[in-house]
């Protein structure tokens, strides 16, 4: 910044153009070796009787500059525009990505040369863009100084850093013109600021942090808004910012925080829209609920014994295969729970197969794949099928075969939490059960002693048009008895 | 190597103008992220970098390509072969451990694909002087004039560029052909198409040629060509401290939005037969999401409302078979229970999902 100070001191009154040229010469000292002309257009500095630079504002809007497509190299004269990262009206900073073009197996990211607002895009996606012809129009900030035949780089790609570097003590400091303006306005030497951007580039935040550390104040965010291109271009990991307030400042009255969040509305699409339809149809069914408590102490013991055997066969054994098989055994005695009514509720169809669905929480949302023909499967076979459905669900690969054809559903919401629930029947089924979490609670045994019991709650919902309370209660009792006394399940196993 | 430094500071301290890096990882996403990280963080104005890497089975499509058009997605899902989209242009390739990847990082000024390919053909000739390998105008390398053994792609940024290419040493050729053949009919798109060519493995030509020998030969030839003398440095892309931010970059490369959602707009115009009825299907897909879905179902077979309902339900859904299956399953719950109608509806739904 030393050189800059000199300029300020020696030229108290300078015509705008002259000051810019001097600045240009000083800033782009290396440019003079290269065969091209580049004027930092976003520099609008002028010195008037003062030792501070500030941007003079002009009544007219900034000139609209044509940003031409620069040479890609290897003699390529035309490219295909593949993706735009900006649209007309967007604000860009120098070095922001503007678009992606492709030529001959090379994908090129074109970055902006200027700060400003995009006013025109010259090409549509998939059109051919010519090297040397305009790509976008950018309206620069304020009045830009430029010679009328302002031209862009036509020679083989020369890196832009050579124009925008400041050489201070043999150290190259990279910063966009906007950042450098901010530094100048606050009398900061860029060489003293630690850059946290890519390649050690100094970002606006670095200047603000530097100032905060100097004055102990936290500055309000500047109104300058930089466009962040969509990925790829993540910023390098920034060092954690430390703002250490000076200890002598008395605690000020905290200003009222202003909430600037905005509501966000979007239309329901796809799967959610389909769920709306399903649930609306479901609630047309007159539901009634029936809830009970199941003592799973013996089942817990049985499962821990069988877990090892199952794992030696390569299958994870949870409690679900037991719940599912017990439900199927119960359905054999109460087939009305495995039925379906038609739209007008005129005919009832008793389904032969017990395709018991399992509500699963997947990355896509609530899906209910079902285990087909449980009435024919052993508990181990059910466990195998459950493992298969769970891995498909986790991989997001459940298909229509797994997701359709269910006749009865169990929801193991307790694996996430909760005790009692009010599940909603999934049409065209007529009953559903929700299982709460397994808790260890004190209960009285037959000898009036308090013992440790593994208790789970179950909440059933059924279609009251065809199922009455007594039926549901008897089914639930049968299901419960199989689980509380797993030995009896062995007696009735088919 | 001191773990307190990052790869960037290490290379700066290392101070050599030529660096050869090798990745021990065979995870395609980690390696692509490593490539990106080097491109973004390593200063190539004063040095050149060569990266050697290999991956487990994977299919990699170019930046602007359409995966449905380029490969057999259902087959890949079944075989557990992941799909990745790289950031450079070019066509689709099949990677496995028999395929070597080479990335030449330079400044934009020094971007010269021909010279890089010269390093590769030179290295191969160093190993086997009688080998007939030549780099073509399209920056491929062909063996014996006919068989492609290497394809090229490149990415140019503001000041830095990279050129990467593959080299078929002992790849699984039957699997390669199977997987790189699209099963999706009726796609109309402006995405960059791949140009299929007959391929051959270097090992088919000379069974004594091993991938490890070839990599070493390329490293030596690289040093010779540019006047360097650096050793091969192993860089593990899973070490976040070495390359801060790389973990997020790899995660981003795996997202559906990047792999599938970046597909340029395309449409599907096809037909299929269900129970003797011929159904025409028309879909527009933008950013991987169905924008429009219309089908023409013969009225004698099924009422048009069913088709319209399905079309409207699929609009706004990702073009993904499991998402479509979820929508279809939910729809089936509220469709008519008349067994005849239900069966026809289900068959129609399943046929549409099968197109995806």
PDB file of C-alpha atoms in Angstrom, chain A residues 267-281, chain B residues 290-291 308-317 326-327 330-331 334:
ATOM      1  CA  UNK A 267     -46.388 -26.994  -4.487  1.00  0.00           C
ATOM      2  CA  UNK A 268     -46.738 -30.575  -3.285  1.00  0.00           C
ATOM      3  CA  UNK A 269     -45.360 -32.891  -5.864  1.00  0.00           C
ATOM      4  CA  UNK A 270     -44.997 -36.537  -6.725  1.00  0.00           C
ATOM      5  CA  UNK A 271     -44.885 -38.835  -3.729  1.00  0.00           C
ATOM      6  CA  UNK A 272     -46.311 -36.280  -1.292  1.00  0.00           C
ATOM      7  CA  UNK A 273     -49.195 -35.544  -3.613  1.00  0.00           C
ATOM      8  CA  UNK A 274     -49.917 -39.269  -3.822  1.00  0.00           C
ATOM      9  CA  UNK A 275     -49.788 -39.542  -0.019  1.00  0.00           C
ATOM     10  CA  UNK A 276     -52.358 -36.739   0.265  1.00  0.00           C
ATOM     11  CA  UNK A 277     -54.690 -38.762  -1.913  1.00  0.00           C
ATOM     12  CA  UNK A 278     -54.097 -41.974   0.046  1.00  0.00           C
ATOM     13  CA  UNK A 279     -54.608 -40.370   3.422  1.00  0.00           C
ATOM     14  CA  UNK A 280     -57.735 -38.511   2.331  1.00  0.00           C
ATOM     15  CA  UNK A 281     -59.194 -41.813   1.159  1.00  0.00           C
TER      16      UNK A 281
ATOM     17  CA  UNK B 290     -40.373 -35.529 -14.769  1.00  0.00           C
ATOM     18  CA  UNK B 291     -41.798 -32.319 -16.167  1.00  0.00           C
ATOM     19  CA  UNK B 308     -54.058 -39.321 -17.048  1.00  0.00           C
ATOM     20  CA  UNK B 309     -54.023 -39.855 -13.307  1.00  0.00           C
ATOM     21  CA  UNK B 310     -50.737 -41.722 -13.515  1.00  0.00           C
ATOM     22  CA  UNK B 311     -49.254 -39.058 -15.777  1.00  0.00           C
ATOM     23  CA  UNK B 312     -50.227 -36.299 -13.406  1.00  0.00           C
ATOM     24  CA  UNK B 313     -49.007 -38.230 -10.368  1.00  0.00           C
ATOM     25  CA  UNK B 314     -45.592 -38.780 -11.947  1.00  0.00           C
ATOM     26  CA  UNK B 315     -45.153 -35.095 -12.779  1.00  0.00           C
ATOM     27  CA  UNK B 316     -42.695 -33.546 -10.382  1.00  0.00           C
ATOM     28  CA  UNK B 317     -41.273 -36.929  -9.404  1.00  0.00           C
ATOM     29  CA  UNK B 326     -43.496 -45.350  -4.397  1.00  0.00           C
ATOM     30  CA  UNK B 327     -45.887 -43.011  -6.224  1.00  0.00           C
ATOM     31  CA  UNK B 330     -49.675 -44.948  -3.198  1.00  0.00           C
ATOM     32  CA  UNK B 331     -51.869 -44.470  -6.280  1.00  0.00           C
ATOM     33  CA  UNK B 334     -56.928 -45.351  -4.055  1.00  0.00           C
TER      34      UNK B 334
END
